[in-house]
Coordinates of N, CA, C and O in Angstrom, one line a residue:
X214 N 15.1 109.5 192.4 CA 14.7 108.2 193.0 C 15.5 107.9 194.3 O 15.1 107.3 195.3
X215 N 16.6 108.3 194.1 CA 17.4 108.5 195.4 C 17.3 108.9 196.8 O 17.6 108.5 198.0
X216 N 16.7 109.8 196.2 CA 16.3 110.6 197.7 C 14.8 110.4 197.7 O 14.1 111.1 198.5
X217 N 14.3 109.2 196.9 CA 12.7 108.7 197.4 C 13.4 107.4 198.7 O 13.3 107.3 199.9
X218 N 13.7 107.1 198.4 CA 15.0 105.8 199.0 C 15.5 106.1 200.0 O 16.0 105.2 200.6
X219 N 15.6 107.0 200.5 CA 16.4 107.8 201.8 C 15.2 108.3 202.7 O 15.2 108.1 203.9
X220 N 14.1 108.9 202.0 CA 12.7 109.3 202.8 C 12.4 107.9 203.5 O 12.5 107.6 204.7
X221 N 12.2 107.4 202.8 CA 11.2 105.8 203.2 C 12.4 105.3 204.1 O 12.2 104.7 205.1
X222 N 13.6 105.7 203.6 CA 14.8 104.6 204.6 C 14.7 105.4 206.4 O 14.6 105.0 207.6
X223 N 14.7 106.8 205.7 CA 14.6 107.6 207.2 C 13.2 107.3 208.1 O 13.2 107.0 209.3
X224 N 11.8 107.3 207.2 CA 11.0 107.0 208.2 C 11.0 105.7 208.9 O 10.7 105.6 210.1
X225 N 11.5 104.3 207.9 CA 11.9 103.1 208.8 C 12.3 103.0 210.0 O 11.7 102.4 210.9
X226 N 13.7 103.8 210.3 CA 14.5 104.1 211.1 C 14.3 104.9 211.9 O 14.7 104.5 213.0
X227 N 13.8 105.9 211.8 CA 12.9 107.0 212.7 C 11.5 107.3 212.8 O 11.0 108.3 212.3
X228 N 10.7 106.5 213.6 CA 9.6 106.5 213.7 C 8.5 108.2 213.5 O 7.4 108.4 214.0
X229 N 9.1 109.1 212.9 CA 8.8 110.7 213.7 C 8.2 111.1 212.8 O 8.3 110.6 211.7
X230 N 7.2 112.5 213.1 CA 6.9 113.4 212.2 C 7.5 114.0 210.5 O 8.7 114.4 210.4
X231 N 6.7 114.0 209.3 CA 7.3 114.4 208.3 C 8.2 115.7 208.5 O 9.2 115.9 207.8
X232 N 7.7 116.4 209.3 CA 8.5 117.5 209.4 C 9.8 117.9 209.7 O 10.5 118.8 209.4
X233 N 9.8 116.6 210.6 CA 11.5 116.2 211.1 C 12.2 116.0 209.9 O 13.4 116.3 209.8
X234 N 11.4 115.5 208.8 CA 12.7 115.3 207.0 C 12.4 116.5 206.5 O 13.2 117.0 205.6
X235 N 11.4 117.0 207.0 CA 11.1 118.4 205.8 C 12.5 119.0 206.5 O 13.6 118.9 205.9
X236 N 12.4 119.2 207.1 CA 13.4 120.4 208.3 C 14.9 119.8 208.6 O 15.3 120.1 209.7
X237 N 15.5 119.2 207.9 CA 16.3 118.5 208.5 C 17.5 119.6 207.8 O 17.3 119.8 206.6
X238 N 18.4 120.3 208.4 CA 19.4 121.1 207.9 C 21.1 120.5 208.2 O 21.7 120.7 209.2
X239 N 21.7 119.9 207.4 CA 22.9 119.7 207.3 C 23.7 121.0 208.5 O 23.6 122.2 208.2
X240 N 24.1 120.7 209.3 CA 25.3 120.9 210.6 C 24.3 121.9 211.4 O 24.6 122.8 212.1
X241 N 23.1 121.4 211.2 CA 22.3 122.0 212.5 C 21.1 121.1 213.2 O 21.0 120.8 214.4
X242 N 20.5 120.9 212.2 CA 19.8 119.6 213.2 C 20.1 118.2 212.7 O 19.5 117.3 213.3
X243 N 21.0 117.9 211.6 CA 21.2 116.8 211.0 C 22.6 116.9 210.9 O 23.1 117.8 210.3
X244 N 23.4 115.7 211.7 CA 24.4 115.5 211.8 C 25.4 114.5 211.6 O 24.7 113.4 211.5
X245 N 26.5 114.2 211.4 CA 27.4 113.3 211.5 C 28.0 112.8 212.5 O 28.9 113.6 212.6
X246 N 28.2 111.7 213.5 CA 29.0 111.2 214.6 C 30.6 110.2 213.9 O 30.8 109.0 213.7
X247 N 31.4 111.3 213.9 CA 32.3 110.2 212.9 C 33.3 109.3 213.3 O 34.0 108.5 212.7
X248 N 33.0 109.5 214.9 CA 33.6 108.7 215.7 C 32.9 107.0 215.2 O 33.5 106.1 214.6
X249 N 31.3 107.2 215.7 CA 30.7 106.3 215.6 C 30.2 105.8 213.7 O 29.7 104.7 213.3
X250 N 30.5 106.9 213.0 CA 30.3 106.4 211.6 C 28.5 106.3 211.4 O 27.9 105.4 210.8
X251 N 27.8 107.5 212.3 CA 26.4 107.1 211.8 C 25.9 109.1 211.7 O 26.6 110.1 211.9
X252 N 24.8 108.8 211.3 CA 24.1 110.5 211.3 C 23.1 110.4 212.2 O 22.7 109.3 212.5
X253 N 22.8 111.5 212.6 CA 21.8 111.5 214.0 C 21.2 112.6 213.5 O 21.7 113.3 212.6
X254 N 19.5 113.0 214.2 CA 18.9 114.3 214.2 C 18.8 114.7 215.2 O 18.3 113.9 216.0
X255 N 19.3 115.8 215.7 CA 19.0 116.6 217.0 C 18.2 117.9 216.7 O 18.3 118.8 215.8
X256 N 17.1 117.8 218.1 CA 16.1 118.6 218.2 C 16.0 119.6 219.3 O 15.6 119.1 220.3
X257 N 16.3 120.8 219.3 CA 16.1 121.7 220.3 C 14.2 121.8 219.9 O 13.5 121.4 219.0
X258 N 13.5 122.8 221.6 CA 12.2 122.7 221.1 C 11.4 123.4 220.4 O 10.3 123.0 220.1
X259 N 12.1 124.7 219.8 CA 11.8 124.8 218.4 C 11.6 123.9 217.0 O 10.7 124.2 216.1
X260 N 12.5 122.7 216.9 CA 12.1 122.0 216.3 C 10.9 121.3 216.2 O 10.3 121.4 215.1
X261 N 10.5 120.8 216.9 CA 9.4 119.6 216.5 C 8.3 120.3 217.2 O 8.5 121.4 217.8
X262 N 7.2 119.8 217.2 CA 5.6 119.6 217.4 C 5.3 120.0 218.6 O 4.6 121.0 218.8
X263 N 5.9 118.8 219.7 CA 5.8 118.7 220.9 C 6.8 119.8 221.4 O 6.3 120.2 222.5
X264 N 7.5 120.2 221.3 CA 8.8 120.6 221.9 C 8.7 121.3 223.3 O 9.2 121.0 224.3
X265 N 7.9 122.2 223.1 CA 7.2 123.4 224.1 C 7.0 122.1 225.3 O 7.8 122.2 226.3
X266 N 6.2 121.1 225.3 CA 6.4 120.4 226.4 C 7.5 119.4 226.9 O 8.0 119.1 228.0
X267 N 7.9 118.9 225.5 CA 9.0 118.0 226.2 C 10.3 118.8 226.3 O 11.1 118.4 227.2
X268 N 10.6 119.7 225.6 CA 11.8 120.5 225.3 C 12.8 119.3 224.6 O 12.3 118.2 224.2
X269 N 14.4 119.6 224.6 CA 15.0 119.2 223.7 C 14.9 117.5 224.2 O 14.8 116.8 225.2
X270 N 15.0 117.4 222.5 CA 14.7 115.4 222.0 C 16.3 114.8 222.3 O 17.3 115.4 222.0
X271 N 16.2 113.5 223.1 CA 17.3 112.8 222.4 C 17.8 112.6 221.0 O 17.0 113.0 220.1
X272 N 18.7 112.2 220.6 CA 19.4 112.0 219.4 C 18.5 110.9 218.8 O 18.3 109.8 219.3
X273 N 17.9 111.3 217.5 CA 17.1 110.4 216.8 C 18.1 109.9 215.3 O 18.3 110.3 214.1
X274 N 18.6 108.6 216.5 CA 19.6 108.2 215.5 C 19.4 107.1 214.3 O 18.7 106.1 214.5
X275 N 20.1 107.2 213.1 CA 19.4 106.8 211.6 C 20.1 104.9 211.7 O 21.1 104.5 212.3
X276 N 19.6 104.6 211.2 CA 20.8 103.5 211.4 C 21.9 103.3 210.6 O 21.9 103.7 209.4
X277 N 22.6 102.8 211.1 CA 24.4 102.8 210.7 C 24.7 102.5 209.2 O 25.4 103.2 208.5
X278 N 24.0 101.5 208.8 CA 23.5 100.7 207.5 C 23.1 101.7 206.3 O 22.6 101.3 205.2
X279 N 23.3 103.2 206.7 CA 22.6 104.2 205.9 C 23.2 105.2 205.3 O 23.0 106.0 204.5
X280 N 24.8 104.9 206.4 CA 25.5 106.0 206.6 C 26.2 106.2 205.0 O 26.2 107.3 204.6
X281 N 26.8 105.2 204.1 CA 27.0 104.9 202.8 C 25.8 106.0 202.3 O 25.8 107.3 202.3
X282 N 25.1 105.3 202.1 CA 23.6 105.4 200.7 C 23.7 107.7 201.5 O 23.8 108.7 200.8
X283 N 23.6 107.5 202.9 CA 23.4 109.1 203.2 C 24.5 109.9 202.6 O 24.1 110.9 201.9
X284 N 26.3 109.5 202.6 CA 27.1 110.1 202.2 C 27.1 110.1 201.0 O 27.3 111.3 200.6
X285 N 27.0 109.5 200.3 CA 26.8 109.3 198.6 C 25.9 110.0 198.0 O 26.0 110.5 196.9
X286 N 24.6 110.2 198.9 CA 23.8 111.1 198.4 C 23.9 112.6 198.2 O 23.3 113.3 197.3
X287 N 24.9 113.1 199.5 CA 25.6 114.5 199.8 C 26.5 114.3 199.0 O 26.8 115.4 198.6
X288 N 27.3 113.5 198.6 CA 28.4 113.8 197.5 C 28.2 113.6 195.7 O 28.7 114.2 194.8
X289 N 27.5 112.6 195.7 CA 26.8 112.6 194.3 C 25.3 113.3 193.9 O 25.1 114.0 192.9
X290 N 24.7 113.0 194.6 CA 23.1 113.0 194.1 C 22.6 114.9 194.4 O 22.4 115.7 193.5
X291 N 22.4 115.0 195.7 CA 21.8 116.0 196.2 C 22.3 117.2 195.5 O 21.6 118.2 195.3
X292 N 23.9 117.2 194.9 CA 24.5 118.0 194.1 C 23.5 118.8 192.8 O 23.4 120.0 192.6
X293 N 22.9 117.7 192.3 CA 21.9 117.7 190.7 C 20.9 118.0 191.4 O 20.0 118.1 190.6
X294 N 20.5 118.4 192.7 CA 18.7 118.6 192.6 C 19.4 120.8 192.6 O 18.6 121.6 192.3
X295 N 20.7 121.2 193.0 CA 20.7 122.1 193.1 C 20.3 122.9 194.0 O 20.0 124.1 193.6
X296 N 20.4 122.6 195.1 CA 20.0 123.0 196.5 C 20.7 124.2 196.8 O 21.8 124.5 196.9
X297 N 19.1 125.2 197.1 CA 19.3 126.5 197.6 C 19.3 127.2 198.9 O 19.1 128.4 199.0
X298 N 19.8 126.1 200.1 CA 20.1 126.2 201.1 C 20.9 124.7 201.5 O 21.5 123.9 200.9
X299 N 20.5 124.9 203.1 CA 21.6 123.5 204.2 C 20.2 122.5 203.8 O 20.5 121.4 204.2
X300 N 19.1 122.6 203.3 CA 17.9 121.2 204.2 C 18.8 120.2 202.9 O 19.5 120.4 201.9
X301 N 18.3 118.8 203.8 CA 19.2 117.7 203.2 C 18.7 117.4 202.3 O 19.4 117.4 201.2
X302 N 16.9 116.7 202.2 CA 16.1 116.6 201.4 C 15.4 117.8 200.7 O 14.5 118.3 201.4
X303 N 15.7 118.5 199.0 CA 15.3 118.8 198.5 C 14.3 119.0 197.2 O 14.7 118.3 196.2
X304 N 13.7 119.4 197.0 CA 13.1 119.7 195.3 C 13.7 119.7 194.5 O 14.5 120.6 194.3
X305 N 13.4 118.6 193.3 CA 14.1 118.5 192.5 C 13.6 120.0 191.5 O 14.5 120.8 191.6
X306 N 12.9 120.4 191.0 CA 12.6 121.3 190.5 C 13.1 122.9 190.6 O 13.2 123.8 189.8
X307 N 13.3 122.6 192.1 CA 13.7 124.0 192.7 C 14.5 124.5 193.5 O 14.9 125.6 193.6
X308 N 14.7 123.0 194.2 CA 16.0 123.2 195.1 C 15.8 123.7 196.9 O 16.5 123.9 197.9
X309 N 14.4 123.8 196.5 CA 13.9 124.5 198.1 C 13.6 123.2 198.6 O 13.7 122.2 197.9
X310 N 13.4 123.1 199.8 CA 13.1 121.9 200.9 C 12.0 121.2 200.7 O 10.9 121.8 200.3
X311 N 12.0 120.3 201.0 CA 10.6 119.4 200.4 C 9.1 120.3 201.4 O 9.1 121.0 202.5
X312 N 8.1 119.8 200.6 CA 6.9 121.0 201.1 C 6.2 119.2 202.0 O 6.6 118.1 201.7
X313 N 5.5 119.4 202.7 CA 4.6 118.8 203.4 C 3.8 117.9 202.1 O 3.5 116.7 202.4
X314 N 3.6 118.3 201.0 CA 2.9 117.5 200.2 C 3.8 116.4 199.1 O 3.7 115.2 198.7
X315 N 4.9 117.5 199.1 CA 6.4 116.3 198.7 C 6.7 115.2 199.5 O 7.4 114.3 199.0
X316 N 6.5 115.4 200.5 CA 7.1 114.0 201.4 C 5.5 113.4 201.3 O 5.4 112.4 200.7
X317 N 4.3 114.0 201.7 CA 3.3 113.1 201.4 C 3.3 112.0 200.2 O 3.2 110.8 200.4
X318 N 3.4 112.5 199.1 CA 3.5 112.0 198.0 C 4.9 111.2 197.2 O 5.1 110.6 196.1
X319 N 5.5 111.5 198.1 CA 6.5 110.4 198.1 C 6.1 109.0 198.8 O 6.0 108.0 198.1
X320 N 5.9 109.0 199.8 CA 5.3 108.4 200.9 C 4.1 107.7 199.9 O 4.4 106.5 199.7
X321 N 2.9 108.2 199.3 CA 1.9 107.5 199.0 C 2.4 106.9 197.7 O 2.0 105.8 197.4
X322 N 3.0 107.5 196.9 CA 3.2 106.6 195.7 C 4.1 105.2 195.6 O 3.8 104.2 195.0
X323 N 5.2 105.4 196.3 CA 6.5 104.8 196.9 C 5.7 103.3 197.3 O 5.6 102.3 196.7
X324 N 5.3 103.6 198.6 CA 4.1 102.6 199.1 C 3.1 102.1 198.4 O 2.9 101.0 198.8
X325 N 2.3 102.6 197.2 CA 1.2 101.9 196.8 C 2.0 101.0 195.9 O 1.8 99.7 195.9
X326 N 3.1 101.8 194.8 CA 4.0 101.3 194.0 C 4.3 99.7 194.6 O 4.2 98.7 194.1
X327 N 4.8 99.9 195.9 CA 5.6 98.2 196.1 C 4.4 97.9 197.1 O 4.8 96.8 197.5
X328 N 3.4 98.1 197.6 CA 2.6 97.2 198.2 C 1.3 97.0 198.1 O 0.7 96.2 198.8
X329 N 0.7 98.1 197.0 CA -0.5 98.4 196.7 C -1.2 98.9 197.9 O -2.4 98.8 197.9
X330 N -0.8 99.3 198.8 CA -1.4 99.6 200.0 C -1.6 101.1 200.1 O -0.5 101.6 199.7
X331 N -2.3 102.0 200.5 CA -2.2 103.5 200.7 C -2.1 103.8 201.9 O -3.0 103.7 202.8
X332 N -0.7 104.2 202.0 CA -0.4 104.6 203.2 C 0.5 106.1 203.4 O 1.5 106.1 202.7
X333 N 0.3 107.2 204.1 CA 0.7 108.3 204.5 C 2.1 108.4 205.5 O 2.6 107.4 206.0
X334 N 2.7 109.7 205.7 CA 3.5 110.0 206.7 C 3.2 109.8 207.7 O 4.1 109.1 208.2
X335 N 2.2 109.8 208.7 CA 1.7 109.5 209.5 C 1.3 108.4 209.9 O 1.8 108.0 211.0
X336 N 0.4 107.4 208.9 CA 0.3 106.2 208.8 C 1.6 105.1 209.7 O 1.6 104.5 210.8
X337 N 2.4 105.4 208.7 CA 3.6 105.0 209.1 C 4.2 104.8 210.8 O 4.6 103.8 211.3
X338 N 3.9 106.2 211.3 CA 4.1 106.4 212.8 C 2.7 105.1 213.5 O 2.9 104.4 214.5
X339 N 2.0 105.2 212.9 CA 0.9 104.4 213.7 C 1.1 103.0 213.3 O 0.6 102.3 214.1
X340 N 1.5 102.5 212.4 CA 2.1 101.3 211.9 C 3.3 100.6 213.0 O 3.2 99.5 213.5
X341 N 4.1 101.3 213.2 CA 5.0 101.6 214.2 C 4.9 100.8 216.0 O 5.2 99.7 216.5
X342 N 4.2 102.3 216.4 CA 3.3 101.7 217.4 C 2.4 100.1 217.3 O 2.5 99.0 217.8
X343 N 1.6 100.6 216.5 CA 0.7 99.1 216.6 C 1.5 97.7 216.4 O 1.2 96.7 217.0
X344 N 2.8 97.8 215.3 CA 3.3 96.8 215.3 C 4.2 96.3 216.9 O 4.3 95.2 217.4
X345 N 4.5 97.2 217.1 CA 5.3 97.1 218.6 C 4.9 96.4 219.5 O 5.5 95.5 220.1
X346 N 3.1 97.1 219.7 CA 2.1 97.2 221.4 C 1.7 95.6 220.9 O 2.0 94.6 221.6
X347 N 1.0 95.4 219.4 CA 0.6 94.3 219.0 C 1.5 92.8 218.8 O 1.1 91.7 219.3
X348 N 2.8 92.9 218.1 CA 3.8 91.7 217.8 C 5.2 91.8 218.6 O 6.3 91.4 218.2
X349 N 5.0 92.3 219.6 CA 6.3 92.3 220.4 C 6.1 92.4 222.1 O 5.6 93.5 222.5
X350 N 6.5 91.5 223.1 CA 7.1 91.6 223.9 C 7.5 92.9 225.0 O 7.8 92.8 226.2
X351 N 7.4 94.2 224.2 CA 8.0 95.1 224.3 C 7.2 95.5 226.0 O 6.0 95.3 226.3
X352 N 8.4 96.2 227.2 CA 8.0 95.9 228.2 C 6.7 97.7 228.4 O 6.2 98.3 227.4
X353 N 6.6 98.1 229.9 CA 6.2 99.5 229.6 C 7.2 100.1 229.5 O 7.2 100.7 228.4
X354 N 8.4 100.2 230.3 CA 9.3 100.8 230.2 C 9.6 101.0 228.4 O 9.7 102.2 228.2
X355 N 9.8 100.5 227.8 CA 10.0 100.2 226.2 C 9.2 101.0 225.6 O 9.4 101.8 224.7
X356 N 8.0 100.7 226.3 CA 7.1 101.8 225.5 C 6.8 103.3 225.5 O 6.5 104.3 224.7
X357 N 7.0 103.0 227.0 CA 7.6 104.7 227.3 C 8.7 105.7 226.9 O 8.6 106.9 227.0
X358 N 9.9 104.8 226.3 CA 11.3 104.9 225.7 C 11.0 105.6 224.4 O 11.6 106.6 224.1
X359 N 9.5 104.5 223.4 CA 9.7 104.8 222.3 C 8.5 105.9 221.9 O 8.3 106.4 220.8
X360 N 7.8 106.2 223.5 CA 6.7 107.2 223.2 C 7.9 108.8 222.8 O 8.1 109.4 221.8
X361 N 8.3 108.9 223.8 CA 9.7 109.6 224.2 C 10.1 109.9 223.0 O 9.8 110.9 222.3
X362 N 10.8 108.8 222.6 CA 11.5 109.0 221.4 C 10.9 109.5 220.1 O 11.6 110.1 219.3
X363 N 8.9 109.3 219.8 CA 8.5 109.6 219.0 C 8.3 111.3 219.0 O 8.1 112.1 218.0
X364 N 8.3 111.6 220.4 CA 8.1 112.8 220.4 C 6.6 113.5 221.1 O 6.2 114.6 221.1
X365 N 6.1 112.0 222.0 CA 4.7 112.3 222.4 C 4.9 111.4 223.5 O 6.0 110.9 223.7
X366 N 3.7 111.0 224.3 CA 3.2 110.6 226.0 C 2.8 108.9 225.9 O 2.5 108.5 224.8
X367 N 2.9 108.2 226.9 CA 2.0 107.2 226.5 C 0.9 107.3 226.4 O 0.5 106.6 225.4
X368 N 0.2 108.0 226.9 CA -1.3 108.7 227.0 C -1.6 108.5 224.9 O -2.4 107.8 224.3
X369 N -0.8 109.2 224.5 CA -0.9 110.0 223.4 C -0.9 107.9 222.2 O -1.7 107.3 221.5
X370 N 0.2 107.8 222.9 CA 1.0 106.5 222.4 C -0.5 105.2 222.1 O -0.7 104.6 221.0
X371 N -1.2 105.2 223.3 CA -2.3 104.6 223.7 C -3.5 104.9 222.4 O -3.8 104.1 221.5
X372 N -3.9 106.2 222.7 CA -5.4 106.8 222.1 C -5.1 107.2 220.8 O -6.1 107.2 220.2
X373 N -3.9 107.5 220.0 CA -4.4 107.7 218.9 C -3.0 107.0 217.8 O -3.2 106.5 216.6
X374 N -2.2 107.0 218.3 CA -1.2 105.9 217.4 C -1.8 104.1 217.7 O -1.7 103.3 216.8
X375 N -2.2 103.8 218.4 CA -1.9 102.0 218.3 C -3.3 101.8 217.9 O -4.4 101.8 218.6
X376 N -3.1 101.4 216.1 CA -4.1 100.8 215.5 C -5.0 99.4 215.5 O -5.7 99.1 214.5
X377 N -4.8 98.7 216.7 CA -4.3 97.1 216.8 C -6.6 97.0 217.1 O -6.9 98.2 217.0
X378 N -7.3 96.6 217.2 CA -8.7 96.3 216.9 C -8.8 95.6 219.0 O -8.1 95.1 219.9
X379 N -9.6 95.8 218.8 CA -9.9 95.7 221.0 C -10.0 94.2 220.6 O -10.0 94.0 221.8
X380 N -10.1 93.3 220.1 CA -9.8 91.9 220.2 C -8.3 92.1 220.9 O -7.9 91.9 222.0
X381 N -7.7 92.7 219.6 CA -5.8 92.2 219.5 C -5.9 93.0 220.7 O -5.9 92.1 221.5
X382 N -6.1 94.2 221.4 CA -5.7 94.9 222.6 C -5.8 93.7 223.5 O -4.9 93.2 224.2
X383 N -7.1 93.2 223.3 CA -7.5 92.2 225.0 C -6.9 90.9 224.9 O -6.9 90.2 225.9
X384 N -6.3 90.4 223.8 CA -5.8 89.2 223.6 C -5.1 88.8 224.8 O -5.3 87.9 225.6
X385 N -4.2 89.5 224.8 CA -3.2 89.4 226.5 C -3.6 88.9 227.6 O -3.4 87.9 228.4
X386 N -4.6 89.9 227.7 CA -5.5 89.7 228.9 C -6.2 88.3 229.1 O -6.2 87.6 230.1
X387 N -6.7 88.1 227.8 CA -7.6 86.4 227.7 C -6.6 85.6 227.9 O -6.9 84.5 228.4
X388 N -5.2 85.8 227.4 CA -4.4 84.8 227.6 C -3.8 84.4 228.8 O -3.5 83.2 229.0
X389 N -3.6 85.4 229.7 CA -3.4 85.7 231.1 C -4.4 84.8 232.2 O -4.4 84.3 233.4
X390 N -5.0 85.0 231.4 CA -6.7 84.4 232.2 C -6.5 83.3 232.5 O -6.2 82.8 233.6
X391 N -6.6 82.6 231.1 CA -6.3 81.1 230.9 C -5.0 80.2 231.1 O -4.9 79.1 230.6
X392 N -4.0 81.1 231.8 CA -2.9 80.5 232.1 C -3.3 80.6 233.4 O -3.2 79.7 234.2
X393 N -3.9 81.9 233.9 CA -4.1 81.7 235.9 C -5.0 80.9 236.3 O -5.1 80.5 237.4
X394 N -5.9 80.5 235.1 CA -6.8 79.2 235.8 C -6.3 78.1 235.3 O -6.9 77.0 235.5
X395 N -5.3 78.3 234.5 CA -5.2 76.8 234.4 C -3.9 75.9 235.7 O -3.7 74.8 235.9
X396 N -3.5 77.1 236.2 CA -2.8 76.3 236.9 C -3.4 76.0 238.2 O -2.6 75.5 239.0
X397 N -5.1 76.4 238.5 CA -5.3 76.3 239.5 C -6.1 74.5 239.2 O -6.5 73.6 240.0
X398 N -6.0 74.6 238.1 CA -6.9 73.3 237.8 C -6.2 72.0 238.6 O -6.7 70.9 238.5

């Protein structure tokens, strides 16, 4: 249950592909900053999805608040699952790296469990986005930052992450309206 707790905490904090947890290997792409007391994931472009175009990612850093529950888990927990290599998140069963359907299913049970809601690895990312474009302020620049950071374009950011309904898209716009005429009133 631990390391259900660390999945969900990592996707919170890192908006990114499941494969970034599948793949995460202790002193290679998953790191310690001990200066700063946090862990980071670093992506050369073999790692991730995109990489071939964007080439290497900024530091996709976890938040600070994690760094406890993360080291505890490498010194107590991850010990008992018996881990047959460096990946951080493993199989309890087997010890090999979680498979694409283990983090799915972590993910959907986790989630329906506390919110009755069904929601996926992916989901998540688009949750993300939409909550951003939709309940925040957030400038372009910002959105460009966090397209970046997800690992894709605005283009991309736009058409297939922001779930928000063409009402909520144009709301802005209507609001914009009726503040430029109203001051002409």
């Amino acid at each position: 249950k631990y390391q259900y707790y660390l999945v969900l905490a990592f996707f919170s904090t890192v908006p990114d592909r499941q494969r970034t947890f599948r793949e995460l290997e202790l002193r290679r792409s998953f790191l310690r900053d001990d200066t700063t007391n946090t862990w980071y994931i670093k992506h050369g472009p073999e790692d991730y999805k995109t990489g071939s175009t964007y080439g290497d990612r900024p530091p996709l850093l976890l938040a600070p608040e994690l760094t406890p529950a993360i080291d505890e888990f490498l010194q107590t927990w991850r010990p008992c699952l018996k881990p047959t290599g460096d990946f951080f998140f493993v199989q309890p069963r087997t010890g090999n790296a979680l498979s694409s359907d283990s983090v799915y299913s972590i993910v959907a049970r986790c989630c329906f469990a506390h919110a009755g809601k069904k929601t996926n690895p992916h989901l998540l990312r688009d949750m993300i986005v939409t909550h951003v474009r939709g309940n925040s302020e957030a400038s372009e620049k910002e959105l460009e930052a966090l397209a970046l950071y997800m690992g894709h374009s605005m283009a991309m950011q736009r058409s297939s992450y922001d779930r928000r309904t063409m009402d909520q898209k144009v709301a802005p716009a209507v609001e914009l309206l009726r503040f430029v005429n109203k001051r002409k009133e």
